[in-house]
Amino acid sequence: MISKPLRAAEREVRHTATPVIALGVAIAILYFGRVLFITSLIAVMLAFILEPFVLLLMRIRFPRSLASFVVCAAALSLLYLMGLGAYSQLSGLAEDLPRYGQRIGELAEDISQKVEALEKRTYELVVPAPKQQPPPPPPDVSRKKRRPVENVVPVPGAIPEVRIHEDSSPIKQFISVRLGSFYQILLMASFVPFLVYFTLSWHDHIYRSFLQFFQGEDRTAAARSLQGIAEMVRAFVVGNSVLGLLLAAASSLAFWTIHLPYALLVGPLSGFLSLVPYAGLPLAALPPLFVALTAYQSISGYLAVVAIVSVFHLLALNLLYPKFVGSRVHLNPLAVTFSLMIWGFLWDAPGLLLAIPMTAAFKAVCDNVTGLRPIGKFLGD
């Protein structure tokens, strides 16, 4: 018979192993199903952005289904117009790519020459000049023995060696590897408009049906959690969208003022990239610095671009972001850093963009569930 201490130890092992196994399974599901989850989360976030416009139309006696359709159609039309504007800017940029390539080549050659000159000067300073020695006497040609030339007679019937070169082009390998994933991403992206529409039109039904899974106090906690998630995600998404639009407009105007080419393209790119956590400033500076290669010949123009991007980034981070977003998220820097690391590892670049709202949503759930409130306090500020 099994003794009582052994049974207790077995129960303790099972009690510890079950959450670990469940966590491992959850991480595997999130990793291998990242395209599905990313698509769903993007659709939900877009629905949160468009929900106030649906409610506005419902106040003037529009049915929810019709209001959702009108708002989604208007959003797609606006996205199409923005795509046309971006396409016109990108087509002009594509025509100027040879000039940018030539300019980059000139800069690379100039830098390499400066580096070589610096290495030469350093070598001359560190290594002393060798003493000059008299040149060796010329060799006596008459004493050299001439080796007889051997005639190579081909062997009859010999088969020449033929080397088969395998086609291992890195470009073809990259295309073959990435084509499947690109098709999967494109397929999932085609579902986003439909997911947004059905999320908006069936909002009330989804809310009531979800609460049916809980009873008593659990239903009240679930309702409060949903309300907290909705308020937080809406504040985060709408706040970042408004802040990105403000930065895009200000950056475009500032770049146009200093006569930077393609200001209407690099301005929005710089404005929205400035909102990326931690790496926002260098990412926001890359597009305007690239298009400035053919516009400025002196370093003052590049310094002006960097100054504009830095000023807008610091103003947005220290003045506007706390008012638009920070008052609703309530996450401490350690939790934000760990969430960026974890979701960036699982979902790459989309994980970095979705890490903060997902972590804040998890904190909203922890704040309304009694057993998880210590975790919510740990994540909070």
Coordinates of C-alpha atoms in Angstrom, one line a residue:
M1 CA 0.0 0.0 0.0
I2 CA 1.1 3.6 -0.7
S3 CA 1.9 5.5 2.4
K4 CA 0.2 8.8 3.1
P5 CA 3.3 11.0 2.7
L6 CA 3.9 9.5 -0.7
R7 CA 0.3 10.2 -1.7
A8 CA 0.6 13.8 -0.4
A9 CA 3.8 14.3 -2.4
E10 CA 2.1 12.9 -5.6
R11 CA -0.8 15.3 -5.1
E12 CA 1.6 18.1 -4.7
V13 CA 3.4 17.2 -7.9
R14 CA 0.2 17.0 -9.8
H15 CA -1.0 20.3 -8.3
T16 CA 2.3 22.0 -9.5
A17 CA 2.6 20.2 -12.8
T18 CA -0.9 21.0 -14.1
P19 CA -0.5 24.8 -14.3
V20 CA 3.0 24.4 -15.8
I21 CA 1.6 22.0 -18.5
A22 CA -1.4 24.3 -19.1
L23 CA 0.9 27.3 -19.5
G24 CA 3.1 25.5 -22.0
V25 CA 0.1 24.4 -24.0
A26 CA -1.2 28.0 -24.0
I27 CA 2.2 29.4 -25.2
A28 CA 2.3 26.8 -28.0
I29 CA -1.2 27.6 -29.1
L30 CA -0.4 31.4 -29.1
Y31 CA 2.8 30.8 -31.1
F32 CA 1.6 28.4 -33.8
G33 CA -1.8 30.2 -34.1
R34 CA -0.3 33.7 -34.1
V35 CA -1.7 34.7 -37.5
L36 CA -5.3 33.8 -36.4
F37 CA -5.0 35.6 -33.0
I38 CA -3.3 38.7 -34.5
T39 CA -6.1 39.0 -37.1
S40 CA -8.8 38.6 -34.5
L41 CA -7.2 41.2 -32.2
I42 CA -6.7 43.7 -35.0
A43 CA -10.4 43.3 -36.0
V44 CA -11.5 43.8 -32.4
M45 CA -9.4 46.9 -31.9
L46 CA -10.7 48.4 -35.2
A47 CA -14.2 47.6 -33.9
F48 CA -13.5 49.5 -30.7
I49 CA -12.3 52.5 -32.8
L50 CA -15.5 52.5 -34.9
E51 CA -17.9 51.8 -32.1
P52 CA -18.5 55.5 -31.1
F53 CA -19.5 56.3 -34.7
V54 CA -21.9 53.4 -34.7
L55 CA -23.5 54.7 -31.5
L56 CA -23.7 58.2 -33.0
L57 CA -25.7 56.9 -36.0
M58 CA -27.9 54.8 -33.6
R59 CA -28.9 58.0 -31.8
I60 CA -30.5 59.3 -35.0
R61 CA -32.6 56.1 -35.4
F62 CA -30.3 54.0 -37.5
P63 CA -30.5 50.2 -36.8
R64 CA -27.3 48.8 -35.5
S65 CA -26.7 46.6 -38.6
L66 CA -27.2 49.5 -40.9
A67 CA -25.1 51.8 -38.8
S68 CA -22.3 49.2 -38.7
F69 CA -22.5 48.8 -42.5
V70 CA -22.3 52.6 -43.1
V71 CA -19.4 53.1 -40.7
C72 CA -17.5 50.1 -42.2
A73 CA -18.1 51.4 -45.7
A74 CA -17.0 54.9 -44.8
A75 CA -13.8 53.5 -43.1
L76 CA -13.0 51.4 -46.2
S77 CA -13.5 54.4 -48.5
L78 CA -11.2 56.5 -46.4
L79 CA -8.6 53.7 -46.3
Y80 CA -8.9 53.5 -50.1
L81 CA -8.3 57.2 -50.6
M82 CA -5.3 57.1 -48.2
G83 CA -4.0 54.2 -50.2
L84 CA -4.3 56.2 -53.5
G85 CA -2.4 59.0 -52.0
A86 CA 0.3 56.7 -50.6
Y87 CA 0.5 55.0 -54.0
S88 CA 1.1 58.3 -55.9
Q89 CA 3.9 59.2 -53.4
L90 CA 5.4 55.7 -53.6
S91 CA 5.3 55.7 -57.4
G92 CA 7.3 58.9 -57.5
L93 CA 9.7 57.5 -54.9
A94 CA 10.2 54.4 -57.0
E95 CA 11.2 56.5 -60.0
D96 CA 13.8 58.3 -57.9
L97 CA 15.3 55.1 -56.5
P98 CA 18.3 55.2 -58.9
R99 CA 19.2 58.6 -57.6
Y100 CA 19.0 57.4 -54.0
G101 CA 21.1 54.4 -54.9
Q102 CA 23.7 56.6 -56.5
R103 CA 23.7 58.9 -53.5
I104 CA 24.0 56.0 -51.0
G105 CA 27.0 54.7 -53.1
E106 CA 28.7 58.0 -53.0
L107 CA 28.2 58.3 -49.2
A108 CA 29.5 54.7 -48.7
E109 CA 32.6 55.4 -50.9
D110 CA 33.2 58.7 -49.0
I111 CA 33.0 56.9 -45.7
S112 CA 35.2 54.1 -46.8
Q113 CA 37.9 56.6 -48.0
K114 CA 37.8 58.4 -44.7
V115 CA 38.1 55.1 -42.8
E116 CA 41.1 54.0 -44.9
A117 CA 42.8 57.4 -44.4
L118 CA 42.2 57.2 -40.7
E119 CA 43.6 53.6 -40.6
K120 CA 46.6 54.8 -42.6
R121 CA 47.3 57.7 -40.2
T122 CA 46.9 55.4 -37.2
Y123 CA 49.2 52.9 -38.6
E124 CA 51.8 55.6 -39.4
L125 CA 51.6 56.9 -35.8
V126 CA 51.7 53.5 -34.1
V127 CA 54.2 51.5 -36.3
P128 CA 57.6 53.3 -37.0
A129 CA 58.9 53.5 -40.5
P130 CA 61.3 50.7 -41.4
K131 CA 64.9 51.4 -42.2
Q132 CA 65.8 51.5 -45.9
Q133 CA 68.0 48.5 -47.0
P134 CA 70.1 48.4 -50.2
P135 CA 68.3 46.6 -53.0
P136 CA 69.4 43.0 -53.6
P137 CA 71.7 42.3 -56.6
P138 CA 70.0 41.3 -59.9
P139 CA 69.8 37.5 -60.4
D140 CA 72.1 35.8 -62.9
V141 CA 69.9 34.6 -65.6
S142 CA 72.6 32.4 -67.2
R143 CA 72.9 30.3 -64.1
K144 CA 69.3 29.4 -64.0
K145 CA 68.5 25.9 -65.2
R146 CA 65.6 25.7 -67.5
R147 CA 63.2 22.9 -66.7
P148 CA 62.2 20.8 -69.6
V149 CA 58.6 21.3 -70.7
E150 CA 56.6 18.1 -70.2
N151 CA 54.1 17.3 -72.8
V152 CA 50.8 16.1 -71.4
V153 CA 49.4 13.3 -73.6
P154 CA 45.6 12.9 -73.2
V155 CA 44.5 9.4 -72.2
P156 CA 42.3 7.9 -74.9
G157 CA 38.8 7.2 -73.7
A158 CA 39.0 9.4 -70.6
I159 CA 35.7 11.0 -69.6
P160 CA 36.0 14.6 -68.6
E161 CA 34.7 15.5 -65.1
V162 CA 31.4 17.4 -65.2
R163 CA 30.3 19.4 -62.2
I164 CA 26.7 19.9 -61.6
H165 CA 25.9 23.2 -60.1
E166 CA 22.8 23.1 -57.9
D167 CA 20.5 26.1 -58.0
S168 CA 20.8 27.5 -54.5
S169 CA 20.0 31.2 -55.1
P170 CA 19.3 32.8 -51.7
I171 CA 16.6 35.0 -53.3
K172 CA 14.7 32.0 -54.6
Q173 CA 15.1 30.3 -51.2
F174 CA 13.8 33.4 -49.5
I175 CA 10.8 33.6 -51.8
S176 CA 10.0 29.9 -51.5
V177 CA 10.1 30.1 -47.7
R178 CA 8.2 33.4 -47.3
L179 CA 5.6 32.9 -50.1
G180 CA 3.5 30.5 -48.0
S181 CA 3.5 32.8 -44.9
F182 CA 2.7 35.8 -47.1
Y183 CA -0.3 34.1 -48.6
Q184 CA -1.5 33.1 -45.2
I185 CA -1.2 36.6 -43.9
L186 CA -3.0 38.0 -47.0
L187 CA -5.8 35.4 -46.6
M188 CA -6.3 36.3 -43.0
A189 CA -6.2 40.0 -43.7
S190 CA -9.1 39.6 -46.1
F191 CA -11.3 38.5 -43.2
V192 CA -10.7 41.7 -41.2
P193 CA -13.5 43.8 -42.8
F194 CA -16.0 41.0 -42.2
L195 CA -14.9 40.5 -38.6
V196 CA -15.2 44.2 -37.9
Y197 CA -18.6 44.4 -39.3
F198 CA -20.0 41.4 -37.5
T199 CA -18.3 42.5 -34.3
L200 CA -20.1 45.8 -34.5
S201 CA -23.5 44.6 -35.7
W202 CA -23.7 41.7 -33.2
H203 CA -22.2 43.6 -30.3
D204 CA -25.2 43.3 -28.0
H205 CA -25.8 39.7 -28.8
I206 CA -22.2 38.7 -28.1
Y207 CA -22.2 40.6 -24.8
R208 CA -25.3 39.0 -23.5
S209 CA -24.3 35.5 -24.7
F210 CA -20.9 35.8 -23.1
L211 CA -22.4 36.7 -19.7
Q212 CA -24.6 33.5 -19.9
F213 CA -21.4 31.4 -19.2
F214 CA -21.3 32.8 -15.6
Q215 CA -23.7 32.8 -12.6
G216 CA -24.2 35.0 -9.6
E217 CA -21.2 37.0 -8.5
D218 CA -19.1 35.6 -11.3
R219 CA -21.4 37.2 -13.8
T220 CA -21.0 40.5 -12.1
A221 CA -17.2 40.2 -12.1
A222 CA -17.3 39.2 -15.8
A223 CA -19.5 42.2 -16.7
R224 CA -17.1 44.5 -14.8
S225 CA -14.1 42.9 -16.5
L226 CA -15.7 43.4 -19.9
Q227 CA -16.5 47.0 -19.1
G228 CA -12.9 47.7 -17.9
I229 CA -11.4 46.0 -21.0
A230 CA -13.7 48.0 -23.3
E231 CA -12.8 51.3 -21.6
M232 CA -9.1 50.6 -21.5
V233 CA -8.8 49.2 -25.1
R234 CA -10.9 52.1 -26.5
A235 CA -8.8 54.6 -24.6
F236 CA -5.6 53.0 -25.8
V237 CA -6.6 52.5 -29.4
V238 CA -8.5 55.7 -29.9
G239 CA -5.9 57.7 -28.0
N240 CA -3.0 56.3 -30.0
S241 CA -4.9 56.8 -33.2
V242 CA -5.7 60.5 -32.4
L243 CA -2.1 61.0 -31.2
G244 CA -0.7 59.4 -34.4
L245 CA -2.9 61.6 -36.6
L246 CA -1.7 64.7 -34.8
L247 CA 1.9 63.7 -35.1
A248 CA 1.4 62.8 -38.8
A249 CA -0.1 66.2 -39.6
A250 CA 2.5 68.1 -37.6
S251 CA 5.4 66.1 -39.1
S252 CA 4.1 66.5 -42.7
L253 CA 3.7 70.3 -42.2
A254 CA 7.2 70.6 -40.7
F255 CA 8.8 68.5 -43.4
W256 CA 7.0 70.5 -46.1
T257 CA 8.3 73.7 -44.5
I258 CA 11.9 72.6 -44.8
H259 CA 11.2 71.4 -48.4
L260 CA 11.7 67.7 -47.7
P261 CA 10.6 65.5 -50.6
Y262 CA 7.5 63.3 -50.2
A263 CA 6.5 65.0 -47.0
L264 CA 2.9 63.6 -47.3
L265 CA 4.4 60.1 -47.2
V266 CA 7.2 60.3 -44.7
G267 CA 5.2 62.5 -42.3
P268 CA 2.5 60.0 -41.4
L269 CA 5.1 57.2 -41.4
S270 CA 7.3 59.2 -39.0
G271 CA 4.3 60.2 -36.8
F272 CA 2.9 56.7 -36.3
L273 CA 6.3 55.1 -35.9
S274 CA 7.1 57.5 -33.2
L275 CA 4.5 55.8 -31.0
V276 CA 6.3 52.4 -31.1
P277 CA 7.5 51.7 -27.5
Y278 CA 11.2 52.3 -26.8
A279 CA 12.3 52.2 -30.4
G280 CA 10.0 55.0 -31.6
L281 CA 12.6 57.8 -32.0
P282 CA 15.1 56.0 -34.3
L283 CA 12.2 54.3 -36.3
A284 CA 10.5 57.7 -36.8
A285 CA 13.8 59.3 -38.0
L286 CA 14.5 56.6 -40.7
P287 CA 11.9 57.6 -43.4
P288 CA 12.6 61.3 -43.4
L289 CA 16.4 60.8 -43.3
F290 CA 16.2 58.4 -46.3
V291 CA 14.3 60.8 -48.5
A292 CA 16.6 63.6 -47.4
L293 CA 19.6 61.9 -49.1
T294 CA 18.9 63.7 -52.4
A295 CA 17.5 66.9 -51.0
Y296 CA 20.4 68.1 -48.8
Q297 CA 24.1 68.2 -49.4
S298 CA 25.1 69.7 -46.0
I299 CA 24.7 68.2 -42.6
S300 CA 22.5 71.0 -41.5
G301 CA 19.5 69.6 -43.4
Y302 CA 19.8 66.2 -41.7
L303 CA 20.2 67.9 -38.3
A304 CA 16.9 69.8 -38.9
V305 CA 15.1 66.5 -39.7
V306 CA 16.5 64.8 -36.6
A307 CA 15.5 67.9 -34.5
I308 CA 11.9 67.9 -35.8
V309 CA 11.5 64.2 -35.1
S310 CA 13.0 64.4 -31.7
V311 CA 10.9 67.4 -30.6
F312 CA 7.7 65.9 -31.7
H313 CA 8.6 62.5 -30.1
L314 CA 9.4 64.1 -26.8
L315 CA 6.3 66.3 -26.8
A316 CA 4.1 63.3 -27.6
L317 CA 5.8 61.0 -25.0
N318 CA 5.9 63.5 -22.1
L319 CA 2.9 65.8 -22.7
L320 CA 0.2 64.2 -24.9
Y321 CA 0.6 60.5 -24.3
P322 CA -0.2 60.6 -20.5
K323 CA -3.3 62.6 -21.2
F324 CA -4.6 60.5 -24.1
V325 CA -3.5 57.0 -23.1
G326 CA -1.6 56.8 -19.8
S327 CA -4.5 57.7 -17.5
R328 CA -6.4 54.6 -18.6
V329 CA -3.6 52.0 -19.0
H330 CA -2.0 52.1 -15.5
L331 CA 0.9 49.7 -16.2
N332 CA 4.3 50.0 -14.5
P333 CA 7.4 50.1 -16.7
L334 CA 8.6 46.7 -15.6
A335 CA 5.3 45.1 -16.7
V336 CA 5.4 47.0 -20.0
T337 CA 9.0 45.8 -20.6
F338 CA 8.3 42.2 -19.9
S339 CA 5.1 42.2 -21.9
L340 CA 7.0 43.7 -24.9
M341 CA 9.6 40.9 -24.6
I342 CA 7.1 38.1 -24.3
W343 CA 4.7 39.2 -27.0
G344 CA 7.6 40.3 -29.3
F345 CA 9.1 36.8 -28.9
L346 CA 5.7 35.1 -29.7
W347 CA 4.4 37.3 -32.4
D348 CA 7.4 39.4 -33.7
A349 CA 6.6 42.9 -34.7
P350 CA 2.8 42.7 -34.3
G351 CA 3.4 41.5 -30.8
L352 CA 5.2 44.7 -30.0
L353 CA 2.2 46.7 -31.1
L354 CA -0.3 44.6 -29.3
A355 CA 1.6 43.9 -26.1
I356 CA 0.5 46.9 -24.1
P357 CA -3.3 46.7 -24.8
M358 CA -3.3 42.9 -24.2
T359 CA -1.4 43.3 -20.9
A360 CA -3.7 46.2 -19.8
A361 CA -6.7 44.0 -20.7
F362 CA -5.3 41.2 -18.6
K363 CA -4.8 43.7 -15.7
A364 CA -8.5 44.8 -16.1
V365 CA -9.6 41.2 -15.6
C366 CA -7.3 40.7 -12.6
D367 CA -8.7 43.9 -11.0
N368 CA -12.2 42.5 -11.1
V369 CA -11.5 38.9 -10.0
T370 CA -10.9 38.4 -6.3
G371 CA -8.3 35.7 -6.6
L372 CA -6.3 37.6 -9.3
R373 CA -6.2 41.0 -7.6
P374 CA -2.6 40.6 -6.4
I375 CA -1.5 40.1 -10.0
G376 CA -3.4 43.2 -11.0
K377 CA -1.6 45.2 -8.2
F378 CA 1.7 43.8 -9.3
L379 CA 1.1 44.9 -12.9
G380 CA -0.3 48.3 -12.0
D381 CA 1.5 51.6 -11.4

